[in-house]
Amino acid sequence: MSSIIRVLSELTINQIAAGEVIENPASVVKELVENALDAKAQNILIEIHGGGFLRILISDDGTGMSEEDAPLSIERYATSKIKEAEDLNSLKTMGFRGEALASIAAISRTTLTTSTVDGIGVLLEVEGGKLLKMEPAPRKRGTTVDVRSLFYNVPARKKFQKSASHSATEVTKVITHLSLAHPHVGFKLFIQEKEVINTAFSPEPDLLPALNTRVKHLFEEELFSSVVEVDIELSPYKIRGYIGSPSHARINRTGQYLFINQRSISSPLISYGIKEGYGTYLQENKHPFYILHLFFPEHLVDVNVHPQKKEVRFAEEQKLKEILRASIRESLQKKIEPPRYAFSTPFPTPTPDYSYPAYKMEENPWRFKEEKGEDLPLFLMDEPLHAIGLYKHYLLLDKEGLVLVDLNRAQARLLFDAHCKKHKEMSVQRLLFPLSLQFSPADCMHLSAHLEEIKKCGFEMHQTAVDAFLIEAIPHYLDEEDLPSLLQKILDLIERNVFDHQEVVRRTLSFANTHKKRFVLQEAISLYQELLKSSEPDECPLGKPISRCLGNNEIEALFFKN
Ligand code: ADP
Ligand code: MG
């Protein structure tokens, strides 16, 4: 039998390897920007088009590459950063595997222009890993990598990519992290020619002043003005950065930026240590905002566990957790009064309006119909409604048994129909004190990309900072304090790619405060009559039954049991 085992070609190997290093456009951006940082760039420009699938351009003013090195850089396992495995123990650079450029070049059309001096450098054109052209080209000192048609020759990978707007958000997240990790370096990010991030190079050698300027630039002023500085050295560990005041804690972990030796990492152990430091300053279900830089001797941390170097292992886990707990606690105590438990918003919250504007769509459907001379629904003419009365928010009817109508659910159905089926405008309430809510810059991009749709559901809001929105009006049936959770639900819809108008209205209605309303009988009857005319009188928008009927047999069984 002939042999069926083959040694794969260099190109195929690179395409397979690309799958591990390059998941999506954001990972291309991360690898290329890290290369620029390793080349000691002071300014890095990032431009993306079509979410990065069409084009990613990264330009830096770093050391550049010589004519000899440039073609080597796109070879697999070609790196200037290590010579032997031993070097891994004292790694100071972001990259070392020598895979990124080769992988990117294997699955795109890439042009690399680089020079070690201002003047003439070299230009390389690579397509699907093949070097097509190499020629001298004018270039100031530095490197430009221009990646077009990402995944063009690996259609199977392209199929599994998320949308361009999702990808642009991921790129923004990557640059936000990198610019906080390297606060001295200037970053400019353009998405579709729109400037999204622009932070200047800072010659200031100390970390904290540079980080201070950066945080001020990237985050909302109100958040910035309340952060607490952390600057603690417990040899050999150093912890520096900013932690948010407890009142700026969030309902998720989006505001947590953690760096070890200037690499962005995630570590449940460290997050836990920090949260413990907040102790009773923080409500149980809240997550603190922080931007923390930890500096470690290289031998106490292993950053090479994860191929993209996001997870790390520590030599002294318990000690480290304790150091963090104590550092956070100490920094907070210097700045903040003892815990008060009631962490209200900085603004007085208006008392909830119990005179909830009831059932507003048609104040009196009877009159409305009569005036218009429309026919009354048949059932009303044939069989009059025998309303018995109200029990809590249930309307009791005598209708071939005892019918209980859940008026909250009925109201949700009518609001849903009015809004989604009849396209009536949702009546809104203006907030007495507009509410400023914080999100991660990426979540903010999600929200602003879907803002028009969200506004159609009865919200008035606009972005005030890379990470903040100001909410000025909300649907009349919502309570202000439910907004953070509701917007998180809406973000969840966006993340899961199931965002649409009806879903947003459904989520919004699930927070409706109709349960606070007290119905009067006449109003309940009108509501029920309107319900019967709706598209689905049996089910609320969340798919739950609106009414239940206890038949004669069931009622009798209650009495004749035993
Ligand atoms: P790694 O970063 O793991 O070494 P890469 O494939 O990302 O591997 O890059 C290969 C080599 O190309 C690097 O080691 C470096 O010498 C060179 N290089 C890549 N990008 C740049 C850049 N922007 N400026 C200068 N040199 C670069
Ligand atoms: Mg690299």
Coordinates of C-alpha atoms and ligand atoms in Angstrom, one line a residue:
M1 CA 0.0 0.0 0.0
S2 CA 1.3 3.5 -0.8
S3 CA 2.1 5.9 2.0
I4 CA -0.6 8.2 3.1
I5 CA 1.4 10.3 5.6
R6 CA 2.8 13.5 4.3
V7 CA 5.0 16.2 5.8
L8 CA 3.0 19.4 5.6
S9 CA 4.4 22.4 3.6
E10 CA 5.8 25.4 5.4
L11 CA 2.8 27.4 4.2
T12 CA 0.2 24.9 5.5
I13 CA 2.1 24.8 8.9
N14 CA 2.0 28.6 9.1
Q15 CA -1.8 28.6 8.3
I16 CA -2.5 26.1 11.0
A17 CA -0.2 28.0 13.5
A18 CA -2.1 31.2 12.6
G19 CA -5.2 29.6 14.0
E20 CA -3.5 29.5 17.5
V21 CA -2.0 32.9 17.5
I22 CA -4.5 34.8 15.4
E23 CA -8.1 34.3 16.5
N24 CA -9.5 37.5 15.1
P25 CA -8.5 41.1 14.0
A26 CA -8.1 42.1 17.6
S27 CA -5.4 39.5 18.0
V28 CA -3.6 40.8 14.9
V29 CA -3.7 44.3 16.4
K30 CA -2.4 43.0 19.8
E31 CA 0.5 41.2 18.3
L32 CA 1.5 44.1 16.0
V33 CA 1.2 46.7 18.7
E34 CA 3.2 44.5 21.1
N35 CA 6.0 44.3 18.4
A36 CA 6.0 48.1 18.2
L37 CA 6.3 48.3 22.0
D38 CA 9.1 45.7 22.0
A39 CA 10.8 47.9 19.4
K40 CA 10.6 50.8 21.9
A41 CA 8.2 52.9 19.9
Q42 CA 7.1 56.2 21.5
N43 CA 4.1 56.6 19.2
I44 CA 1.9 54.0 17.7
L45 CA -0.8 54.6 15.1
I46 CA -3.5 52.0 14.6
E47 CA -6.1 52.2 11.8
I48 CA -8.8 49.6 11.1
H49 CA -11.3 49.3 8.3
G50 CA -14.2 46.8 8.1
G51 CA -13.6 45.7 11.7
G52 CA -10.0 44.8 10.7
F53 CA -11.1 42.2 8.1
L54 CA -10.5 44.7 5.3
R55 CA -7.5 46.4 6.6
I56 CA -5.3 46.8 9.7
L57 CA -2.5 49.3 9.6
I58 CA -0.1 49.7 12.4
S59 CA 2.7 52.3 12.2
D60 CA 5.4 52.9 14.8
D61 CA 8.5 55.0 15.4
G62 CA 10.5 52.2 17.0
T63 CA 13.9 50.8 16.1
G64 CA 12.8 49.5 12.8
M65 CA 14.4 46.5 11.0
S66 CA 17.4 46.3 8.8
E67 CA 17.2 45.0 5.2
E68 CA 18.6 41.6 6.4
D69 CA 16.2 41.3 9.3
A70 CA 13.0 42.4 7.6
P71 CA 12.5 39.2 5.4
L72 CA 13.5 37.0 8.4
S73 CA 10.8 38.6 10.5
I74 CA 8.1 36.9 8.5
E75 CA 9.6 33.5 8.9
R76 CA 8.2 31.2 11.5
Y77 CA 10.2 30.9 14.7
A78 CA 12.3 33.9 13.7
T79 CA 12.7 36.2 16.7
S80 CA 15.3 38.7 17.9
K81 CA 14.1 38.3 21.5
I82 CA 15.4 35.0 22.7
K83 CA 18.3 32.8 21.6
E84 CA 17.7 29.8 23.9
A85 CA 15.2 28.4 26.3
E86 CA 17.1 29.9 29.3
D87 CA 16.3 33.4 28.1
L88 CA 12.6 32.7 28.9
N89 CA 13.5 33.2 32.6
S90 CA 14.5 36.8 32.1
L91 CA 12.1 37.8 29.4
K92 CA 11.5 41.6 29.2
T93 CA 9.7 41.7 25.9
M94 CA 6.0 41.1 25.1
G95 CA 6.8 38.6 22.2
F96 CA 9.4 35.9 22.0
R97 CA 7.9 33.0 20.0
G98 CA 8.6 34.5 16.6
E99 CA 5.3 33.3 15.3
A100 CA 3.1 36.4 15.0
L101 CA 4.3 38.1 11.8
A102 CA 4.7 34.7 10.0
S103 CA 1.1 33.7 11.0
I104 CA -0.4 37.1 10.0
A105 CA 1.5 37.1 6.7
A106 CA 0.2 33.5 6.0
I107 CA -3.4 34.4 6.1
S108 CA -3.5 37.9 4.5
R109 CA -2.0 40.3 2.0
T110 CA 0.6 42.2 4.0
T111 CA 3.0 45.0 3.2
L112 CA 5.7 45.7 5.7
T113 CA 7.8 48.9 5.4
T114 CA 10.6 49.4 7.8
S115 CA 13.8 51.3 8.4
T116 CA 16.4 51.7 11.1
V117 CA 17.2 55.3 10.1
D118 CA 15.2 58.2 8.7
G119 CA 15.7 57.8 5.0
I120 CA 15.6 54.7 2.9
G121 CA 14.3 51.5 4.3
V122 CA 12.9 48.3 2.8
L123 CA 9.4 47.3 1.6
L124 CA 8.1 43.8 1.5
E125 CA 5.0 42.5 -0.1
V126 CA 3.7 39.2 1.1
E127 CA 0.6 37.4 0.0
G128 CA -0.6 34.2 1.8
G129 CA 2.8 33.8 3.2
K130 CA 4.7 34.2 -0.1
L131 CA 7.1 37.0 -0.5
L132 CA 6.1 38.7 -3.8
K133 CA 8.3 41.8 -3.7
M134 CA 11.2 43.3 -1.8
E135 CA 12.5 46.7 -2.7
P136 CA 14.0 49.9 -1.1
A137 CA 11.4 52.4 0.1
P138 CA 11.5 55.8 1.8
R139 CA 10.6 55.5 5.5
K140 CA 11.4 57.4 8.7
R141 CA 12.9 55.2 11.4
G142 CA 10.2 52.7 12.4
T143 CA 7.9 50.1 11.0
T144 CA 4.6 50.0 9.2
V145 CA 2.6 46.8 8.9
D146 CA -0.3 47.0 6.5
V147 CA -2.5 43.9 6.7
R148 CA -5.3 43.6 4.1
S149 CA -7.9 40.8 3.4
L150 CA -7.4 39.0 6.7
F151 CA -8.4 35.3 6.4
Y152 CA -8.9 35.6 2.6
N153 CA -7.3 32.2 2.0
V154 CA -8.8 30.4 5.1
P155 CA -12.5 30.8 4.4
A156 CA -13.4 28.3 7.1
R157 CA -11.9 30.5 9.7
K158 CA -13.5 33.6 8.3
K159 CA -16.9 32.0 8.6
F160 CA -16.6 31.8 12.4
Q161 CA -15.8 35.4 12.8
K162 CA -18.2 37.8 14.5
S163 CA -19.4 41.0 12.9
A164 CA -17.2 43.9 11.9
S165 CA -18.7 46.1 14.6
H166 CA -18.0 43.5 17.3
S167 CA -14.5 43.2 16.0
A168 CA -14.0 47.0 16.2
T169 CA -15.1 46.9 19.8
E170 CA -12.6 44.1 20.6
V171 CA -9.8 46.2 19.0
T172 CA -10.8 49.2 21.1
K173 CA -10.6 46.9 24.2
V174 CA -7.1 45.8 23.2
I175 CA -5.9 49.3 22.7
T176 CA -7.4 50.6 25.9
H177 CA -5.6 47.8 27.8
L178 CA -2.3 48.4 26.0
S179 CA -2.4 52.1 26.5
L180 CA -3.0 51.7 30.3
A181 CA -0.2 49.1 30.4
H182 CA 2.2 51.5 28.7
P183 CA 1.1 55.0 29.8
H184 CA 4.1 56.7 28.4
V185 CA 3.5 55.6 24.8
G186 CA 1.3 57.7 22.5
F187 CA -1.6 55.7 21.0
K188 CA -3.9 56.8 18.2
L189 CA -6.7 54.5 17.2
F190 CA -8.8 55.2 14.1
I191 CA -11.8 53.1 13.3
Q192 CA -13.2 53.7 9.9
E193 CA -11.3 57.0 9.9
K194 CA -12.9 58.1 13.1
E195 CA -10.5 58.9 16.0
V196 CA -11.5 56.7 18.9
I197 CA -8.4 56.9 21.2
N198 CA -5.7 59.6 21.1
T199 CA -3.3 59.6 24.0
A200 CA 0.0 61.5 23.8
F201 CA 3.5 60.2 24.4
S202 CA 4.8 61.3 27.8
P203 CA 8.6 61.8 28.4
E204 CA 7.8 61.7 32.2
P205 CA 9.9 58.7 33.5
D206 CA 7.7 57.9 36.5
L207 CA 4.7 55.6 36.0
L208 CA 2.1 57.2 38.2
P209 CA 2.1 60.7 36.7
A210 CA 1.9 59.2 33.2
L211 CA -0.9 56.8 34.2
N212 CA -2.7 59.7 35.9
T213 CA -2.8 61.6 32.7
R214 CA -3.9 58.5 30.8
V215 CA -6.7 57.6 33.2
K216 CA -7.9 61.2 33.1
H217 CA -8.0 61.0 29.3
L218 CA -9.7 57.6 28.9
F219 CA -12.2 57.7 31.7
E220 CA -15.0 60.0 32.8
E221 CA -14.0 63.0 34.9
E222 CA -16.4 62.0 37.7
L223 CA -14.8 58.6 38.0
F224 CA -11.3 60.0 37.8
S225 CA -11.9 62.6 40.4
S226 CA -12.9 59.9 42.9
V227 CA -10.2 57.3 42.4
V228 CA -7.7 56.5 45.1
E229 CA -4.0 56.3 44.4
V230 CA -2.2 53.1 45.3
D231 CA 1.6 53.4 45.6
I232 CA 2.9 50.6 47.8
E233 CA 6.2 48.8 47.9
L234 CA 6.6 45.6 49.9
S235 CA 9.9 44.3 48.6
P236 CA 10.2 42.6 46.2
Y237 CA 6.6 43.5 45.1
K238 CA 5.5 46.9 44.0
I239 CA 1.8 47.9 43.5
R240 CA 0.9 51.1 41.8
G241 CA -2.1 52.5 40.2
Y242 CA -5.7 53.6 40.9
I243 CA -8.6 52.0 42.6
G244 CA -12.2 53.3 42.3
S245 CA -14.1 54.5 45.3
P246 CA -16.7 52.0 46.5
S247 CA -19.5 54.2 45.1
H248 CA -18.1 53.7 41.6
A249 CA -18.2 49.9 41.9
R250 CA -19.9 48.2 39.0
I251 CA -22.2 45.3 38.6
N252 CA -19.7 43.4 36.5
R253 CA -15.9 43.2 36.1
T254 CA -15.6 45.5 33.1
G255 CA -13.7 48.2 35.0
Q256 CA -10.8 46.0 36.1
Y257 CA -7.4 46.5 34.5
L258 CA -4.6 44.5 35.9
F259 CA -1.0 44.5 34.7
I260 CA 2.0 42.5 35.8
N261 CA 5.3 43.9 34.6
Q262 CA 3.2 45.9 32.1
R263 CA 1.4 42.9 30.6
S264 CA -2.3 42.8 30.8
I265 CA -3.4 39.7 32.7
S266 CA -6.4 38.2 34.4
S267 CA -6.0 36.4 37.6
P268 CA -8.9 35.3 39.8
L269 CA -6.4 35.1 42.7
I270 CA -5.5 38.8 42.4
S271 CA -9.1 39.9 41.8
Y272 CA -10.1 38.1 44.9
G273 CA -7.3 39.7 47.0
I274 CA -8.3 43.1 45.8
K275 CA -12.0 42.5 46.6
E276 CA -11.1 41.3 50.0
G277 CA -9.2 44.6 50.5
Y278 CA -12.4 46.5 50.0
G279 CA -14.1 44.3 52.6
T280 CA -17.2 45.9 53.9
Y281 CA -16.6 49.1 51.9
L282 CA -18.1 47.2 49.0
Q283 CA -21.5 45.6 48.6
E284 CA -21.4 41.9 48.1
N285 CA -22.6 41.8 44.5
K286 CA -20.5 44.8 43.3
H287 CA -17.1 44.8 41.6
P288 CA -14.5 47.5 42.2
F289 CA -13.0 49.6 39.4
Y290 CA -9.2 49.4 39.3
I291 CA -6.2 50.0 37.2
L292 CA -3.3 48.3 38.9
H293 CA 0.2 47.7 37.9
L294 CA 2.1 45.0 39.8
F295 CA 5.8 44.8 39.4
F296 CA 7.4 41.4 40.2
P297 CA 10.9 39.9 39.9
E298 CA 10.6 37.8 36.8
H299 CA 11.4 34.5 38.6
L300 CA 8.3 34.9 40.9
V301 CA 5.8 34.9 38.0
D302 CA 5.4 32.6 35.0
V303 CA 3.6 34.4 32.2
N304 CA 4.1 31.7 29.6
V305 CA 1.3 29.4 30.6
H306 CA -1.1 30.8 28.1
P307 CA -0.2 31.0 24.4
Q308 CA -1.5 34.6 24.4
K309 CA 0.1 35.2 27.7
K310 CA -3.1 36.3 29.5
E311 CA -3.0 33.9 32.4
V312 CA -0.1 33.7 34.8
R313 CA 1.2 31.6 37.7
F314 CA 2.7 32.9 40.9
A315 CA 5.4 31.5 43.0
E316 CA 4.0 32.9 46.3
E317 CA 0.2 32.9 45.8
Q318 CA -1.0 33.3 49.4
K319 CA 1.6 35.9 50.2
L320 CA 0.7 37.9 47.1
K321 CA -3.1 37.8 47.9
E322 CA -2.4 39.0 51.4
I323 CA -0.2 41.8 50.2
L324 CA -2.9 43.0 47.8
R325 CA -5.6 42.8 50.5
A326 CA -3.5 44.9 52.8
S327 CA -2.4 47.4 50.2
I328 CA -6.0 48.1 49.0
R329 CA -7.2 48.3 52.5
E330 CA -4.5 50.8 53.5
S331 CA -5.0 52.9 50.4
L332 CA -8.7 53.1 51.0
Q333 CA -8.4 53.9 54.7
K334 CA -6.2 56.9 53.9
K335 CA -8.9 58.4 51.7
I336 CA -12.4 57.2 52.6
E337 CA -14.5 57.4 55.7
P338 CA -15.5 54.1 57.3
P339 CA -18.0 52.0 55.4
R340 CA -21.6 53.2 55.5
Y341 CA -23.3 50.4 53.7
A342 CA -25.6 52.8 51.9
F343 CA -23.6 53.6 48.7
S344 CA -26.1 55.8 47.0
T345 CA -25.5 57.6 43.8
P346 CA -23.9 61.0 44.2
F347 CA -27.2 62.6 43.4
P348 CA -30.3 62.4 45.5
T349 CA -32.6 59.8 44.1
P350 CA -36.1 61.0 43.5
T351 CA -38.7 59.1 45.4
P352 CA -40.3 56.5 43.2
D353 CA -43.5 57.7 41.7
Y354 CA -46.3 55.4 43.0
S355 CA -48.9 57.5 41.2
Y356 CA -47.6 55.5 38.2
P357 CA -49.1 56.9 35.1
A358 CA -51.4 54.0 34.6
Y359 CA -52.2 52.5 31.4
K360 CA -51.7 55.5 29.2
M361 CA -52.3 54.4 25.7
E362 CA -56.0 55.0 25.6
E363 CA -57.3 56.5 28.8
N364 CA -60.8 55.1 28.2
P365 CA -60.9 52.6 25.4
W366 CA -64.7 52.5 25.5
R367 CA -65.1 56.2 24.8
F368 CA -62.3 56.1 22.3
K369 CA -64.0 53.4 20.3
E370 CA -67.4 55.1 20.5
E371 CA -66.2 58.4 19.4
K372 CA -64.6 56.8 16.4
G373 CA -67.8 55.0 15.7
E374 CA -66.0 51.7 15.5
D375 CA -67.7 48.4 16.2
L376 CA -67.4 47.1 19.7
P377 CA -65.8 43.7 19.9
L378 CA -68.3 41.0 19.5
F379 CA -67.7 39.3 22.8
L380 CA -68.7 42.5 24.6
M381 CA -72.0 42.7 22.9
D382 CA -72.8 39.0 23.2
E383 CA -71.8 38.3 26.7
P384 CA -71.3 41.1 29.2
L385 CA -68.2 40.9 31.4
H386 CA -68.9 39.6 34.9
A387 CA -66.2 41.2 36.8
I388 CA -66.3 40.0 40.4
G389 CA -63.6 42.3 41.8
L390 CA -59.9 42.6 42.5
Y391 CA -57.6 40.6 44.6
K392 CA -54.1 42.2 44.7
H393 CA -53.2 42.7 41.1
Y394 CA -55.6 40.0 39.9
L395 CA -58.9 40.8 38.2
L396 CA -61.5 38.1 39.1
L397 CA -64.0 37.2 36.4
D398 CA -66.9 34.9 36.3
K399 CA -66.5 33.3 32.9
E400 CA -67.2 29.6 32.6
G401 CA -65.4 29.3 35.9
L402 CA -63.3 31.7 38.0
V403 CA -60.9 33.5 35.8
L404 CA -57.9 35.3 37.4
V405 CA -56.2 37.8 35.2
D406 CA -52.7 38.9 36.1
L407 CA -53.0 42.7 35.5
N408 CA -49.2 43.2 35.5
R409 CA -48.7 40.7 32.8
A410 CA -51.7 42.1 30.9
Q411 CA -50.2 45.5 31.0
A412 CA -46.9 44.2 29.8
R413 CA -48.6 42.6 26.8
L414 CA -50.4 45.9 26.0
L415 CA -47.3 47.9 26.3
F416 CA -45.4 45.4 24.1
D417 CA -48.1 45.5 21.4
A418 CA -48.4 49.3 21.5
H419 CA -44.7 49.6 21.1
C420 CA -43.7 46.7 18.8
K421 CA -46.9 46.1 16.8
K422 CA -48.6 49.5 16.6
H423 CA -45.3 51.4 16.8
K424 CA -46.7 53.9 19.2
E425 CA -44.1 56.1 20.9
M426 CA -43.3 55.0 24.4
S427 CA -44.2 57.6 26.9
V428 CA -41.1 58.6 28.8
Q429 CA -40.2 60.2 32.1
R430 CA -37.4 62.7 32.3
L431 CA -35.1 62.1 35.2
L432 CA -34.9 64.8 37.7
F433 CA -31.2 64.3 37.9
P434 CA -29.7 62.8 34.8
L435 CA -27.9 59.6 35.7
S436 CA -24.3 59.0 34.6
L437 CA -23.5 55.3 34.2
Q438 CA -20.1 53.8 33.6
F439 CA -19.3 51.0 31.3
S440 CA -16.1 49.6 29.8
P441 CA -15.0 51.5 26.7
A442 CA -15.9 48.4 24.7
D443 CA -19.4 48.3 26.1
C444 CA -19.8 52.0 25.4
M445 CA -19.0 51.2 21.8
H446 CA -21.6 48.5 21.7
L447 CA -24.2 50.9 23.2
S448 CA -23.4 53.7 20.8
A449 CA -23.5 51.4 17.8
H450 CA -27.0 50.4 18.8
L451 CA -28.1 53.8 20.3
E452 CA -30.7 54.6 17.7
E453 CA -32.6 51.4 18.4
I454 CA -32.3 51.8 22.2
K455 CA -33.6 55.4 21.9
K456 CA -36.6 54.1 20.0
C457 CA -37.5 52.1 23.1
G458 CA -38.0 55.2 25.2
F459 CA -34.5 56.1 26.4
E460 CA -32.8 59.4 26.0
M461 CA -29.1 59.0 26.5
H462 CA -25.8 60.0 25.0
Q463 CA -22.1 59.2 25.5
T464 CA -20.2 61.6 27.6
A465 CA -16.8 59.8 27.8
V466 CA -15.0 56.8 26.4
D467 CA -16.6 54.9 29.2
A468 CA -19.7 56.7 30.2
F469 CA -23.3 57.5 29.2
L470 CA -25.6 60.1 30.6
I471 CA -29.2 58.9 30.8
E472 CA -31.8 61.7 30.7
A473 CA -35.1 60.0 30.1
I474 CA -36.4 56.5 30.5
P475 CA -39.7 54.7 29.7
H476 CA -42.4 55.8 32.1
Y477 CA -42.8 52.3 33.7
L478 CA -39.2 51.9 34.7
D479 CA -37.5 52.7 37.9
E480 CA -34.2 54.5 37.7
E481 CA -32.4 52.1 40.0
D482 CA -33.1 49.2 37.6
L483 CA -31.2 51.0 34.8
P484 CA -27.7 49.5 35.4
S485 CA -29.1 46.0 35.4
L486 CA -31.3 46.6 32.4
L487 CA -28.6 48.1 30.3
Q488 CA -26.4 45.2 31.2
K489 CA -29.1 42.9 29.9
I490 CA -29.2 44.9 26.7
L491 CA -25.4 44.6 26.4
D492 CA -25.8 40.9 26.8
L493 CA -28.2 40.8 23.9
I494 CA -25.7 42.7 21.8
E495 CA -22.8 40.4 22.9
R496 CA -24.9 37.3 22.0
N497 CA -25.8 38.9 18.6
V498 CA -29.6 38.7 19.4
F499 CA -30.2 42.4 19.7
D500 CA -33.3 43.6 18.1
H501 CA -36.1 46.0 18.9
Q502 CA -38.5 43.4 20.2
E503 CA -35.9 41.8 22.5
V504 CA -35.0 45.2 23.9
V505 CA -38.6 46.0 24.7
R506 CA -39.1 42.5 26.2
R507 CA -36.0 43.0 28.5
T508 CA -37.2 46.5 29.4
L509 CA -40.7 45.3 30.2
S510 CA -39.2 42.6 32.5
F511 CA -38.2 45.5 34.7
A512 CA -41.5 47.3 34.6
N513 CA -42.6 48.6 37.9
T514 CA -46.2 47.8 37.3
H515 CA -46.3 45.7 40.5
K516 CA -46.1 48.9 42.4
K517 CA -49.3 50.1 41.0
R518 CA -52.7 49.7 42.7
F519 CA -55.4 49.1 40.2
V520 CA -59.0 50.2 40.7
L521 CA -61.7 48.0 39.3
Q522 CA -62.9 50.2 36.4
E523 CA -59.4 50.6 35.2
A524 CA -58.7 46.8 35.5
I525 CA -61.8 46.1 33.4
S526 CA -60.7 48.5 30.7
L527 CA -57.3 46.9 30.7
Y528 CA -58.8 43.5 30.3
Q529 CA -61.0 44.6 27.5
E530 CA -58.1 46.1 25.7
L531 CA -56.1 42.9 26.3
L532 CA -58.7 40.8 24.5
K533 CA -58.1 42.8 21.4
S534 CA -54.4 42.3 21.5
S535 CA -52.4 40.0 19.3
E536 CA -51.7 37.4 22.0
P537 CA -54.1 37.9 25.0
D538 CA -53.0 34.6 26.6
E539 CA -49.3 35.3 27.0
C540 CA -47.2 38.1 28.3
P541 CA -44.2 39.2 26.1
L542 CA -41.9 36.9 28.2
G543 CA -44.1 33.9 27.3
K544 CA -45.9 33.5 30.6
P545 CA -49.6 33.0 30.9
I546 CA -51.7 36.1 31.6
S547 CA -54.8 34.5 32.9
R548 CA -55.8 31.2 34.6
C549 CA -59.2 29.7 34.9
L550 CA -60.5 27.5 37.7
G551 CA -63.3 25.5 36.3
N552 CA -66.3 24.4 38.2
N553 CA -64.9 20.9 38.8
E554 CA -61.7 22.4 40.2
I555 CA -63.5 24.7 42.5
E556 CA -65.8 22.0 43.7
A557 CA -62.9 19.7 44.2
L558 CA -61.5 22.2 46.6
F559 CA -64.5 21.7 48.9
F560 CA -65.2 18.0 48.4
K561 CA -61.7 16.8 48.9
N562 CA -61.5 14.1 51.6
Ligands
ADP1 P1 8.2 37.9 18.3 O1 7.6 39.2 18.6 O2 7.7 36.8 19.1 O3 9.7 37.9 18.3 P2 7.1 38.3 15.7 O4 6.7 37.4 14.6 O5 6.0 39.1 16.3 O6 7.8 37.5 16.8 O7 8.2 39.3 15.2 C1 9.4 38.7 14.7 C2 10.6 39.6 14.8 O8 10.4 40.7 13.9 C3 10.7 40.3 16.2 O9 11.5 39.5 17.0 C4 11.4 41.6 15.9 O10 12.8 41.4 15.8 C5 10.9 41.9 14.5 N1 9.8 42.9 14.5 C6 8.5 42.7 14.3 N2 7.8 43.8 14.4 C7 8.7 44.8 14.6 C8 8.6 46.2 14.7 N3 7.4 46.8 14.7 N4 9.7 46.9 14.9 C9 10.9 46.3 14.9 N5 11.1 45.0 14.8 C10 10.0 44.2 14.6
MG2 MG 5.7 39.7 18.4

